[in-house]
Each structure stands twice: as structure tokens, then as C-alpha cells.
Tab-separated table of N, CA, C and O in Angstrom:
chain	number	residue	atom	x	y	z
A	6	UNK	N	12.676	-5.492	-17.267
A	6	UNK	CA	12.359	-4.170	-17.796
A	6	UNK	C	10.860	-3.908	-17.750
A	6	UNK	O	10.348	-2.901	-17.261
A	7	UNK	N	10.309	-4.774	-18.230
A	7	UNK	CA	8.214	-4.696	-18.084
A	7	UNK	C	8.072	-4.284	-17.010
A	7	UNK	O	7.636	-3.136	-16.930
A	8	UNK	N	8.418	-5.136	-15.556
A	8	UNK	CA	8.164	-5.257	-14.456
A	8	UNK	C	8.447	-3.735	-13.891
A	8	UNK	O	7.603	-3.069	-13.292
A	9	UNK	N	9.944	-3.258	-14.226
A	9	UNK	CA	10.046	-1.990	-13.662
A	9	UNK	C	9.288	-0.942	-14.276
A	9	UNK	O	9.260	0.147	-13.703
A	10	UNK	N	8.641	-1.108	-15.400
A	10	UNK	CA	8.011	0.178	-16.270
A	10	UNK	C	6.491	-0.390	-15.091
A	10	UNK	O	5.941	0.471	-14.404
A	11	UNK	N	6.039	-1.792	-15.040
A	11	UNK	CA	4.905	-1.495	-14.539
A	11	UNK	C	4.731	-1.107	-13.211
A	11	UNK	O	3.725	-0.470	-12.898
A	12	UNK	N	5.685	-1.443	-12.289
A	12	UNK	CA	5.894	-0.995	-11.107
A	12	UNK	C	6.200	0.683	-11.024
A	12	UNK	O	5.760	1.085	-9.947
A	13	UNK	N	6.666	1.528	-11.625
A	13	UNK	CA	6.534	2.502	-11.519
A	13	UNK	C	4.918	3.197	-11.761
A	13	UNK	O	4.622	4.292	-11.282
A	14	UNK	N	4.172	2.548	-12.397
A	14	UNK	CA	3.033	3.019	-12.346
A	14	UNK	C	2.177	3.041	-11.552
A	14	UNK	O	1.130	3.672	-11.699
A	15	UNK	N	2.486	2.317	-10.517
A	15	UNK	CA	1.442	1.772	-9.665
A	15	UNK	C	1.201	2.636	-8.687
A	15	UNK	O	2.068	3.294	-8.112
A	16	UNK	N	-0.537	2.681	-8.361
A	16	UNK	CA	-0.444	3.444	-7.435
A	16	UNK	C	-1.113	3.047	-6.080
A	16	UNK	O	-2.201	2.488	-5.939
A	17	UNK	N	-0.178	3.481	-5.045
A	17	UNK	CA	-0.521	2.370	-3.649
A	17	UNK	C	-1.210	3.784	-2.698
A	17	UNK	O	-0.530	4.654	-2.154
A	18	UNK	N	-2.566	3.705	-2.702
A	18	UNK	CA	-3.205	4.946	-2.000
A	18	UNK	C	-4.180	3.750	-0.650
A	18	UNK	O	-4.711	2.648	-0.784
A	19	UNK	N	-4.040	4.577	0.414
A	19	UNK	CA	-4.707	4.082	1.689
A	19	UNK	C	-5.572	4.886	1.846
A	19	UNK	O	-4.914	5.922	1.946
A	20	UNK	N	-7.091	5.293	1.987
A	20	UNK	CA	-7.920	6.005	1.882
A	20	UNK	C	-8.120	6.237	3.440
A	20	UNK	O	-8.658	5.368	4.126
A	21	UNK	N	-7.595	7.635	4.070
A	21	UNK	CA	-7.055	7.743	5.707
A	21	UNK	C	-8.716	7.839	6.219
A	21	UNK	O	-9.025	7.141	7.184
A	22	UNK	N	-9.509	8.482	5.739
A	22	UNK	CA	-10.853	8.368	6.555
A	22	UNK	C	-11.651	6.847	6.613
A	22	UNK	O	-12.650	6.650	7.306
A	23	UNK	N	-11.134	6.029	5.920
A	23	UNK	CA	-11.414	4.713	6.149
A	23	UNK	C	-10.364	4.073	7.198
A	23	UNK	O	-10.919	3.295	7.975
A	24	UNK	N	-9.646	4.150	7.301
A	24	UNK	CA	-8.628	3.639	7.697
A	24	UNK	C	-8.624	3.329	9.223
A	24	UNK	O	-8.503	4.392	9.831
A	25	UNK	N	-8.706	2.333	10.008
A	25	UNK	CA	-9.042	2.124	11.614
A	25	UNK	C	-7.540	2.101	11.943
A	25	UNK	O	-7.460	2.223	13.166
A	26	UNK	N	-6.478	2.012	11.474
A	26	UNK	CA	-5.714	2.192	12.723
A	26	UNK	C	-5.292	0.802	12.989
A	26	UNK	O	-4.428	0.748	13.864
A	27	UNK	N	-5.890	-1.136	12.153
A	27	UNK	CA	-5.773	-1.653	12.896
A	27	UNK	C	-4.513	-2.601	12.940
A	27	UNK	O	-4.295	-3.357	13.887
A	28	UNK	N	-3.894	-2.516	12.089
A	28	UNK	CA	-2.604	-2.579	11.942
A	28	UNK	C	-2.688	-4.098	11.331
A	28	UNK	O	-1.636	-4.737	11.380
A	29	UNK	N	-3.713	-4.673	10.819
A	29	UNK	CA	-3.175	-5.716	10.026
A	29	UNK	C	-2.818	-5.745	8.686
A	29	UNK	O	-2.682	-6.788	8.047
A	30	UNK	N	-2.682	-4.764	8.299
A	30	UNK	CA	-1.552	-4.308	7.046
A	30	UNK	C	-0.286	-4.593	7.385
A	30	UNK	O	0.421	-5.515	6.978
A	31	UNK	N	0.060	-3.380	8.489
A	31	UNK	CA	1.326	-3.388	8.941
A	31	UNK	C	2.266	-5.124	9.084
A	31	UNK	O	3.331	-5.508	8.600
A	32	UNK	N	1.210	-5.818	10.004
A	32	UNK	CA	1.523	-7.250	10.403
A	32	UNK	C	1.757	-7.914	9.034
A	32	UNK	O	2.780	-8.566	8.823
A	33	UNK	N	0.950	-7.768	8.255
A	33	UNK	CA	0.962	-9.031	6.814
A	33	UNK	C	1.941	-8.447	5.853
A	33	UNK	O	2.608	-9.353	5.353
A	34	UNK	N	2.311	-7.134	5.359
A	34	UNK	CA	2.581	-7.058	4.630
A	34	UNK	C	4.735	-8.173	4.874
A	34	UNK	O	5.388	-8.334	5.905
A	35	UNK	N	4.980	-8.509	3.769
A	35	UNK	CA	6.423	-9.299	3.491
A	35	UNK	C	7.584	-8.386	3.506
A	35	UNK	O	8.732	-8.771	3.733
A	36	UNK	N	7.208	-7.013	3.227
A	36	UNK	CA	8.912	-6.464	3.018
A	36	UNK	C	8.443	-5.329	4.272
A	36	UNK	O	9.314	-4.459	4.256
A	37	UNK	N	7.736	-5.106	5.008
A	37	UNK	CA	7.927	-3.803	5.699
A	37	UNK	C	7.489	-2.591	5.033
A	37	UNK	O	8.136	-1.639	5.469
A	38	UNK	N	6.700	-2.271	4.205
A	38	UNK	CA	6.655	-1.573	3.638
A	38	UNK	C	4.997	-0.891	4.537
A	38	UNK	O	4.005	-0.628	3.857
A	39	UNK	N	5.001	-0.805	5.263
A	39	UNK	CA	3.546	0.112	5.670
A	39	UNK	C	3.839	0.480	7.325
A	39	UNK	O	4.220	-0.305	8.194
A	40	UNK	N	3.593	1.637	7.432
A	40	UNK	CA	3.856	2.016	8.694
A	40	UNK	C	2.358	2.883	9.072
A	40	UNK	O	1.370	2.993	8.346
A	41	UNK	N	2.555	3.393	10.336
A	41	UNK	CA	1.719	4.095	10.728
A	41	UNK	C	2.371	5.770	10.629
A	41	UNK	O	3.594	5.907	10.663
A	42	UNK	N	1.550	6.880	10.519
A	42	UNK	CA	1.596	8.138	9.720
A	42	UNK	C	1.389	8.727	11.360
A	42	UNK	O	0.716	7.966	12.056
A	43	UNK	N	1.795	9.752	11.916
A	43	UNK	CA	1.450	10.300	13.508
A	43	UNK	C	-0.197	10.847	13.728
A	43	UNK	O	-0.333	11.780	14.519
A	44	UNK	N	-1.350	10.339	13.107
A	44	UNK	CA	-2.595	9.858	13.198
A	44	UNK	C	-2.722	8.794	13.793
A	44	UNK	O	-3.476	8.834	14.765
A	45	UNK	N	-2.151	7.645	13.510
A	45	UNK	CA	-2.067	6.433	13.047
A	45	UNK	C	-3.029	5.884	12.379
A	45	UNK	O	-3.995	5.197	12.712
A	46	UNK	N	-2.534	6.383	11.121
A	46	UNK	CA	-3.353	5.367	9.666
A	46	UNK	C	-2.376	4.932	9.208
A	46	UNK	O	-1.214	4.982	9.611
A	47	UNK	N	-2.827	4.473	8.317
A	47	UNK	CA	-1.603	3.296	7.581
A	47	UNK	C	-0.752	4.126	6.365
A	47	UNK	O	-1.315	4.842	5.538
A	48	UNK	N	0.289	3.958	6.402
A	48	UNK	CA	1.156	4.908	5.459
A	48	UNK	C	1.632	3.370	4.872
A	48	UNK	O	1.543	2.303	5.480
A	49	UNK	N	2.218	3.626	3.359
A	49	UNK	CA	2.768	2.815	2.457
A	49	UNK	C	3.980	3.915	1.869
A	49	UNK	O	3.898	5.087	1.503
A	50	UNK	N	5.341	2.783	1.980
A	50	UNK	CA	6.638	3.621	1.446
A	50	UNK	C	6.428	3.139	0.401
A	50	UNK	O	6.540	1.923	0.252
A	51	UNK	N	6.061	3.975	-0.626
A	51	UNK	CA	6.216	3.135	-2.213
A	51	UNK	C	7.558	2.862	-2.564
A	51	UNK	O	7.596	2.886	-3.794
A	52	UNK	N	8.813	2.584	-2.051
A	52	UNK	CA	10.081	2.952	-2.181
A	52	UNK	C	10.693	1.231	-1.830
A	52	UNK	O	11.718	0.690	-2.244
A	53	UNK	N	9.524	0.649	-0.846
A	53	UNK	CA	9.232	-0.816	-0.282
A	53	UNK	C	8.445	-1.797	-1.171
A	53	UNK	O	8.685	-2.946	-1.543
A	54	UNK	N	7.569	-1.068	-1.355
A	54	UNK	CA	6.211	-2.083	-1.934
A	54	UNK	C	6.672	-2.439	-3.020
A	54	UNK	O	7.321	-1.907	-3.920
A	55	UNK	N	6.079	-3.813	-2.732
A	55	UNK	CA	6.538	-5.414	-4.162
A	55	UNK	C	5.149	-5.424	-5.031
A	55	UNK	O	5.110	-5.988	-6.125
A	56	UNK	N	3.673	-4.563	-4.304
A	56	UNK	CA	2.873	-4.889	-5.102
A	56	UNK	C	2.279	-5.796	-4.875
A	56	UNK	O	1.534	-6.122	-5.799
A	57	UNK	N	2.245	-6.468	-3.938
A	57	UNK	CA	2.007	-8.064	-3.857
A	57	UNK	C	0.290	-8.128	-3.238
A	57	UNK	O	-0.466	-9.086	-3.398
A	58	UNK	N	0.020	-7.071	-2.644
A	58	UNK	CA	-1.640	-6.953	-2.777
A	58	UNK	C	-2.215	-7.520	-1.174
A	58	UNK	O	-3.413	-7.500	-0.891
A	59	UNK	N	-1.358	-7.914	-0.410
A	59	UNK	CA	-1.652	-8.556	0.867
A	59	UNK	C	-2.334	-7.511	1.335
A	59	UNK	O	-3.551	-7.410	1.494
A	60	UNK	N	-1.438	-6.692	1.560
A	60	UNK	CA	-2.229	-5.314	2.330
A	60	UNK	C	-4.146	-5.137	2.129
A	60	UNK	O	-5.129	-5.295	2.854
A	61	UNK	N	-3.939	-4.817	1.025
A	61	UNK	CA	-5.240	-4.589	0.041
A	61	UNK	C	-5.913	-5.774	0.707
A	61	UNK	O	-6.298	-5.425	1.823
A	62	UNK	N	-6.185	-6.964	0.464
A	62	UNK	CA	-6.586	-8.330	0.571
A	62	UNK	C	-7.183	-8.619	2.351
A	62	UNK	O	-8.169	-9.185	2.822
A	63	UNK	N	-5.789	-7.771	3.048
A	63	UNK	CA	-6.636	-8.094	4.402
A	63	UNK	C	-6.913	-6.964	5.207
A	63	UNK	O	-7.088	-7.001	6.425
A	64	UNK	N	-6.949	-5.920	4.460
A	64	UNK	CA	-7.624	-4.741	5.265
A	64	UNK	C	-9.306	-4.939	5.411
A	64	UNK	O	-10.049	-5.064	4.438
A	65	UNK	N	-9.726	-4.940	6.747
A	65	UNK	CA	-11.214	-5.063	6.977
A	65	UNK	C	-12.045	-4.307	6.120
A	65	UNK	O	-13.063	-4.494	5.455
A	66	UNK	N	-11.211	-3.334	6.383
A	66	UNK	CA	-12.532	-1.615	5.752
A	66	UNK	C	-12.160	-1.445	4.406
A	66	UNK	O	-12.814	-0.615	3.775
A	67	UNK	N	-11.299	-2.016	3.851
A	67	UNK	CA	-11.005	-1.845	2.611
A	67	UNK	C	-10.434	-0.722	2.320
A	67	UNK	O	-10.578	-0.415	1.137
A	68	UNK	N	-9.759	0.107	3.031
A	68	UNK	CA	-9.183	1.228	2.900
A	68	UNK	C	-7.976	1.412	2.092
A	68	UNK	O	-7.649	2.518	1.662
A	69	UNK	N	-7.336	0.381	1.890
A	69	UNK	CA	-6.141	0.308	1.001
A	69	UNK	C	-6.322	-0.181	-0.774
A	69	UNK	O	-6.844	-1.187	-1.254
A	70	UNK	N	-6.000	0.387	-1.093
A	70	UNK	CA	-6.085	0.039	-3.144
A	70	UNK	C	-5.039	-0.022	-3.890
A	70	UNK	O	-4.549	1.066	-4.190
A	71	UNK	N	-4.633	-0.782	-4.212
A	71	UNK	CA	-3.294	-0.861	-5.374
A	71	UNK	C	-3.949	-0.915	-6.638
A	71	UNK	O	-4.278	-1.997	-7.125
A	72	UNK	N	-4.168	0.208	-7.222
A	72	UNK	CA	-4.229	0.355	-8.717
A	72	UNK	C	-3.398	-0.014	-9.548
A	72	UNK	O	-3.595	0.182	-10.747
């Protein structure tokens, strides 16, 4: 019950003018949860995401934030 109250709060924003395009989000993340948007920046299905922070962790530019 915690887990789902805190997981609904969370907020998974990719900041698109940072964002290169280089797809090692896409590669690392565990459930599939990040795709590319028809720009190609990095889109996140919040509908996927465990939260688990990989994304965040190995984006170069730092463009991704899980609040």
C-alpha cells in the first residue's frame, strides 16, 4: 500500500532540450519503459516505470529526473 501511494507520486520528466537522442536510457532501463517520442527524445510510459532510477543514473546530459 506505501509503495503504491508513493509510486503514484512520482514524477518521471525527461527534459527534451537536453535530451541527445542517445538511447542509453532506452538500452538500460529493466522493464521497457522508455521509448523514443517522433523527435527522438526519450519518452517514459509512466504506466512501465518501477522507479528504479537507471535511466536517471546513466543519462550523459542528465536530462532525465525522477522526483
Amino acid at each position: 500500500y506505501l509503495f503504491s501511494r508513493f509510486k503514484r507520486r512520482q514524477k518521471n520528466m525527461v527534459n527534451k532540450e537536453k535530451c541527445i537522442g542517445c538511447g542509453t536510457c532506452v538500452a538500460i532501463c529493466p522493464v521497457g519503459a522508455i521509448s523514443f517520442d517522433d523527435d527522438g527524445k526519450a519518452k517514459i510510459d509512466k504506466s512501465k516505470c518501477i522507479h528504479c532510477g537507471a535511466c536517471e543514473a546513466s543519462c550523459p546530459v542528465s536530462a532525465i529526473k525522477l522526483d
